[in-house]
Short mmCIF file of C-alpha atoms in Angstrom, two decimals:
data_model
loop_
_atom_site.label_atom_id
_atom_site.label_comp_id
_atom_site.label_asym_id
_atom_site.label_seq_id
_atom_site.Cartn_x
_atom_site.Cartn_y
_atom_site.Cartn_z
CA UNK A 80 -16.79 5.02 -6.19
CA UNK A 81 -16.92 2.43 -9.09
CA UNK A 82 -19.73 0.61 -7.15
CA UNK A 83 -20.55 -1.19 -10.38
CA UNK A 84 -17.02 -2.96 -10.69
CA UNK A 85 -16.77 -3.95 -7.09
CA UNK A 86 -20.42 -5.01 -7.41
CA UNK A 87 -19.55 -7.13 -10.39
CA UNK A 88 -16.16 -8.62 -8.87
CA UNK A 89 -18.36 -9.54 -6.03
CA UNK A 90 -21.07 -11.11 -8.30
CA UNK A 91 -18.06 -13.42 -10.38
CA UNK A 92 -17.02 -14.65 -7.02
CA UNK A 93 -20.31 -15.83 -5.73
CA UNK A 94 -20.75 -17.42 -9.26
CA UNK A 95 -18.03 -18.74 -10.52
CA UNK A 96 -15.46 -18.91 -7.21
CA UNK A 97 -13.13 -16.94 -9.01
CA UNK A 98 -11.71 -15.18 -5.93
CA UNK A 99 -10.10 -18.84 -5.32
CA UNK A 100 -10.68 -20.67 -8.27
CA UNK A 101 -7.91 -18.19 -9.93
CA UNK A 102 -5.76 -18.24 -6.66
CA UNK A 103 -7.47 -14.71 -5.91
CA UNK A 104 -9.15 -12.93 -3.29
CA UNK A 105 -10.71 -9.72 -2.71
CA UNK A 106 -10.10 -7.39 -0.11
CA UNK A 107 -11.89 -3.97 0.78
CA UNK A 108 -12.44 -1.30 3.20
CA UNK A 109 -15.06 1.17 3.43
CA UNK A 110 -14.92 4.54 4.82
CA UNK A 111 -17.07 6.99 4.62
CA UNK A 112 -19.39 5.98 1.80
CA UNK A 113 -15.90 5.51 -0.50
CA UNK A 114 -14.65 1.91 -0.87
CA UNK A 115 -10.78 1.04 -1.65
CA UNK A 116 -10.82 -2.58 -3.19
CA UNK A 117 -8.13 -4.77 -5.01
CA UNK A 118 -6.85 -8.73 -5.49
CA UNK A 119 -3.97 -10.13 -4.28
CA UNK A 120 -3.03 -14.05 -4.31
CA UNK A 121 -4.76 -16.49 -2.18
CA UNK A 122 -2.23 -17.76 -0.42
CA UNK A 123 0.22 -14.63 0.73
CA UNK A 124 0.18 -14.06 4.48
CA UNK A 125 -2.08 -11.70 5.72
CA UNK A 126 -0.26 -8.58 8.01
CA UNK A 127 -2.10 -6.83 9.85
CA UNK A 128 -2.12 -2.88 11.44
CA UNK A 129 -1.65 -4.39 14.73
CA UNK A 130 1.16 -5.98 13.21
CA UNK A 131 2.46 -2.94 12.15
CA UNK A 132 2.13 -1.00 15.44
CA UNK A 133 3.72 -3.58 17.72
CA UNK A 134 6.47 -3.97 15.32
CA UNK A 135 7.13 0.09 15.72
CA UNK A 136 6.01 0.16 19.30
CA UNK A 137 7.25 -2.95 21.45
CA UNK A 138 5.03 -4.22 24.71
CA UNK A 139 2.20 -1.79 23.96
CA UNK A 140 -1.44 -3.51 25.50
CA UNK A 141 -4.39 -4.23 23.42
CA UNK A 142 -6.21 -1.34 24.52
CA UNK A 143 -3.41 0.76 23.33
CA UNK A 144 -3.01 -0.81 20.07
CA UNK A 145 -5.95 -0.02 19.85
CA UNK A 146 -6.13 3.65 19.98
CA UNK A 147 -3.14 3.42 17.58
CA UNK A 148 -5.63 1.91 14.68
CA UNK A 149 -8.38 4.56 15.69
CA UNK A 150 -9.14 6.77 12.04
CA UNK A 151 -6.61 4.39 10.33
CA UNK A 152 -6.22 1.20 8.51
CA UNK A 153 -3.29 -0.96 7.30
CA UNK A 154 -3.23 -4.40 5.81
CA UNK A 155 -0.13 -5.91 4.26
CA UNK A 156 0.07 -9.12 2.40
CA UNK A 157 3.56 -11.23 2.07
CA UNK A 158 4.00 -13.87 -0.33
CA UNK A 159 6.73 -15.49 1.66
CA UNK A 160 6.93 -18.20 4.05
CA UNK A 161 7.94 -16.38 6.79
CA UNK A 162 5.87 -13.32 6.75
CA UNK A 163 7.67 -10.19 8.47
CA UNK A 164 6.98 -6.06 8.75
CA UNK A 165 10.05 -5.65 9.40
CA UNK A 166 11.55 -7.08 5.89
CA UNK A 167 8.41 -4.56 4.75
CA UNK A 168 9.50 -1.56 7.05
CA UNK A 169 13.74 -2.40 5.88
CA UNK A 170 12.80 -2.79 2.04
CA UNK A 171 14.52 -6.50 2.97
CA UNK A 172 11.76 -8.36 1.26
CA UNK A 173 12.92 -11.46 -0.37
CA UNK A 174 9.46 -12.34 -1.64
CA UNK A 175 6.37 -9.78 -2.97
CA UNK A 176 4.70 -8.24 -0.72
CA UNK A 177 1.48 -5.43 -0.98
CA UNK A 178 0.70 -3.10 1.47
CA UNK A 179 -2.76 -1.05 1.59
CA UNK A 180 -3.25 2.35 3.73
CA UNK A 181 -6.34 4.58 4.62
CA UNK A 182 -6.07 7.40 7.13
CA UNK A 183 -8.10 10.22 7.35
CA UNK A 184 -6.16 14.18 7.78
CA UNK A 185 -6.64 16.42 10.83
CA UNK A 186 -8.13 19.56 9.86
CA UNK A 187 -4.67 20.81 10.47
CA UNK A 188 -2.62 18.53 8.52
CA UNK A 189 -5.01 19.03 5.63
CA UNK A 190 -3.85 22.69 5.24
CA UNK A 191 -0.28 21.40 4.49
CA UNK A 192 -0.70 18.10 2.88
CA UNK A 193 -0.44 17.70 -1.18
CA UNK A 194 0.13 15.01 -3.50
CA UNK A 195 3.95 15.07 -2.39
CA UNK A 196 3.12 14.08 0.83
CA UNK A 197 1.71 10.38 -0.77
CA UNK A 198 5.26 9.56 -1.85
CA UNK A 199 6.69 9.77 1.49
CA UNK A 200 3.18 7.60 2.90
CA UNK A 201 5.31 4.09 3.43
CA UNK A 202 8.88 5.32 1.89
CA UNK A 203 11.06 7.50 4.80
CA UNK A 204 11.91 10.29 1.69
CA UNK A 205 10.76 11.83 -1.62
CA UNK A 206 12.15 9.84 -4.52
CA UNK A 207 11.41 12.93 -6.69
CA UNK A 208 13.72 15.10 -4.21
CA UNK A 209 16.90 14.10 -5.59
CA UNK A 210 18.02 13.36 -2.14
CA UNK A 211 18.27 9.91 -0.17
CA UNK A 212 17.10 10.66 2.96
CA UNK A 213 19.26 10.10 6.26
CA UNK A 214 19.83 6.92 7.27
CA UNK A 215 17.56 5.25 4.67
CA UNK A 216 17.69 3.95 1.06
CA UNK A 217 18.74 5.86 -2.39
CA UNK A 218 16.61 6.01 -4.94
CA UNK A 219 17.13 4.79 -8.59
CA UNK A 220 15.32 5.72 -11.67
CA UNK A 221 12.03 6.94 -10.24
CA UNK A 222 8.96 6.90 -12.59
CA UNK A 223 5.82 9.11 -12.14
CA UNK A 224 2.46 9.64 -13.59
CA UNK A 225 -0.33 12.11 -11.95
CA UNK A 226 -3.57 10.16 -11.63
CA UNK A 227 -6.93 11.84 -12.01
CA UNK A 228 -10.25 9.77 -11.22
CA UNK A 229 -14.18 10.40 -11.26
CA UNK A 230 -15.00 12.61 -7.97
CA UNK A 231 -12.73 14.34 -7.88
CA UNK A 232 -9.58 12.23 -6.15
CA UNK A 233 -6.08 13.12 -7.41
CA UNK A 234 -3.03 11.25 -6.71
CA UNK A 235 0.14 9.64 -8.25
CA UNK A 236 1.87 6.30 -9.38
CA UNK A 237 5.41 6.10 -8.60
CA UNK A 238 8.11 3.53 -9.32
CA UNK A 239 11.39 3.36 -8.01
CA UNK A 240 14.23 1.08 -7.64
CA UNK A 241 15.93 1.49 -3.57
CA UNK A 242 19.31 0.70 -3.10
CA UNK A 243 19.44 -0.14 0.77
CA UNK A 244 22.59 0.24 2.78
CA UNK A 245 23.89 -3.14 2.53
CA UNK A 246 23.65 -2.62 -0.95
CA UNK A 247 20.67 -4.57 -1.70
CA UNK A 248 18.67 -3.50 -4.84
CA UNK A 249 14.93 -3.05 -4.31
CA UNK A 250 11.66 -2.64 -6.54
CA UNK A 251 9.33 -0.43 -5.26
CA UNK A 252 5.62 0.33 -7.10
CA UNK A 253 2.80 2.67 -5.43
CA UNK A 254 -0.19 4.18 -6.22
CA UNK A 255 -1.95 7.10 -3.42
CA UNK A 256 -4.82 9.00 -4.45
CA UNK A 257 -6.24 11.92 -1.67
CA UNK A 258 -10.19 13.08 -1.80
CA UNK A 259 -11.14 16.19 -3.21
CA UNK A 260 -11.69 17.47 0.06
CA UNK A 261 -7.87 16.24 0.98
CA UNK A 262 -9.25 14.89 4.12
CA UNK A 263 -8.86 10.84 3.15
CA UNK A 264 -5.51 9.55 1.83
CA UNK A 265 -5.87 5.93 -0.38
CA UNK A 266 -2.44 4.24 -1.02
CA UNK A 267 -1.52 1.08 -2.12
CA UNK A 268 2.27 -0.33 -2.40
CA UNK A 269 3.79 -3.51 -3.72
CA UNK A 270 8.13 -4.68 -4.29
CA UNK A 271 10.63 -6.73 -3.39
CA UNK A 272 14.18 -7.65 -4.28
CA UNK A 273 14.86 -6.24 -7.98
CA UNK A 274 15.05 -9.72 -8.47
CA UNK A 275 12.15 -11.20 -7.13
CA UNK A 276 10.48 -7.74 -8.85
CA UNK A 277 11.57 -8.83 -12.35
CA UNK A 278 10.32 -12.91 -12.07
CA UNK A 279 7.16 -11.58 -10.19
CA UNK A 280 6.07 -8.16 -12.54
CA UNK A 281 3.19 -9.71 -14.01
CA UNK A 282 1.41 -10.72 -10.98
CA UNK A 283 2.28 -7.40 -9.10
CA UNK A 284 1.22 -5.42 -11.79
CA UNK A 285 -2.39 -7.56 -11.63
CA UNK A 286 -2.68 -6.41 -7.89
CA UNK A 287 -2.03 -3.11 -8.94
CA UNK A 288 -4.15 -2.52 -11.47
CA UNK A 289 -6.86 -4.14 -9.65
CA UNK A 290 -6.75 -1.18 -7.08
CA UNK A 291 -9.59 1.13 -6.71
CA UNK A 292 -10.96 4.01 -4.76
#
């Protein structure tokens, strides 16, 4: 979808090195003849799904990681020095970070699986619940707007402030869109500290709104 734009983002960086010359680059995955593509800073720390796996499943082999990763893909990127999934995973994350899923439903799981389910993609509950859910963060203020887009994908943008258990306030922004066959689920994510939220919105909200599916 939006060939055109990802074309012409493509075309300005061959031209004009604006994927570095604006501390930019571009990043996209294609699956099944539908491309997800957005920006995000030059120089934040790529994370990738093996990263994610080994940090949920300790001492696993290659091979296995591998069938972990097999009709997904995850790709974080962390603006701070130290790049960690597990300040992601803890919503402990002292600088930005954005985090980009793809996975593809089981014929089974698509029978149960709505636009709810995209809140709860990367965050353990349902902000919109009312209800923290056990063992994890509460949820502050949520925002939420229903996205529509050209072929029929539907989704949501959320935005929520987390209060973890040591008390830590948290800024949390996502956006999840699912085909219009709801077998394909598209979600991007991006926070930090409130803190680091506030002194960071502007270039968070250029990653977001660079996101397309």
């Amino acid at each position: 979808r939006r060939a055109a734009a990802w074309l012409s983002a493509l075309s300005l960086c061959a031209t004009a090195a604006a994927c570095t010359g604006t501390n930019f680059r571009y990043v996209n995955h294609a699956v099944n003849k539908t491309d997800m593509y957005f920006k995000v800073p030059a120089g934040w720390h790529v994370l990738s799904q093996a990263d994610f796996i080994e940090e949920n499943n300790p001492g696993l082999s290659r091979s296995q990681i591998s069938q972990f990763e097999q009709g997904s893909w995850i790709e974080a990127f962390d603006a701070g020095p130290h790049p960690s999934v597990k300040d992601l995973l803890n919503f402990n994350a002292t600088y930005p970070f954005v985090v980009a899923i793809e996975h593809s439903l089981s014929p089974q799981a698509q029978d149960s699986y709505s636009i709810a389910n995209l809140r709860t993609e990367i965050l353990p509950g349902d902000p919109l619940s009312g209800q923290a859910s056990a063992g994890g963060p509460q949820y502050l203020n949520p925002t939420y707007s229903v996205l529509s887009e050209p072929g029929g994908f539907i989704g949501g943008q959320l935005k929520v402030d987390l209060v973890g258990q040591n008390g830590t306030y948290y800024t949390y922004e996502q956006k999840g869109l699912l085909n219009r066959s709801t077998s394909q689920v598209f979600v991007i994510a991006a926070g930090c500290q409130a803190a680091c939220f506030g002194r960071n919105q502007s270039l968070i909200n250029a990653v977001m709104s660079s996101w397309n599916v």
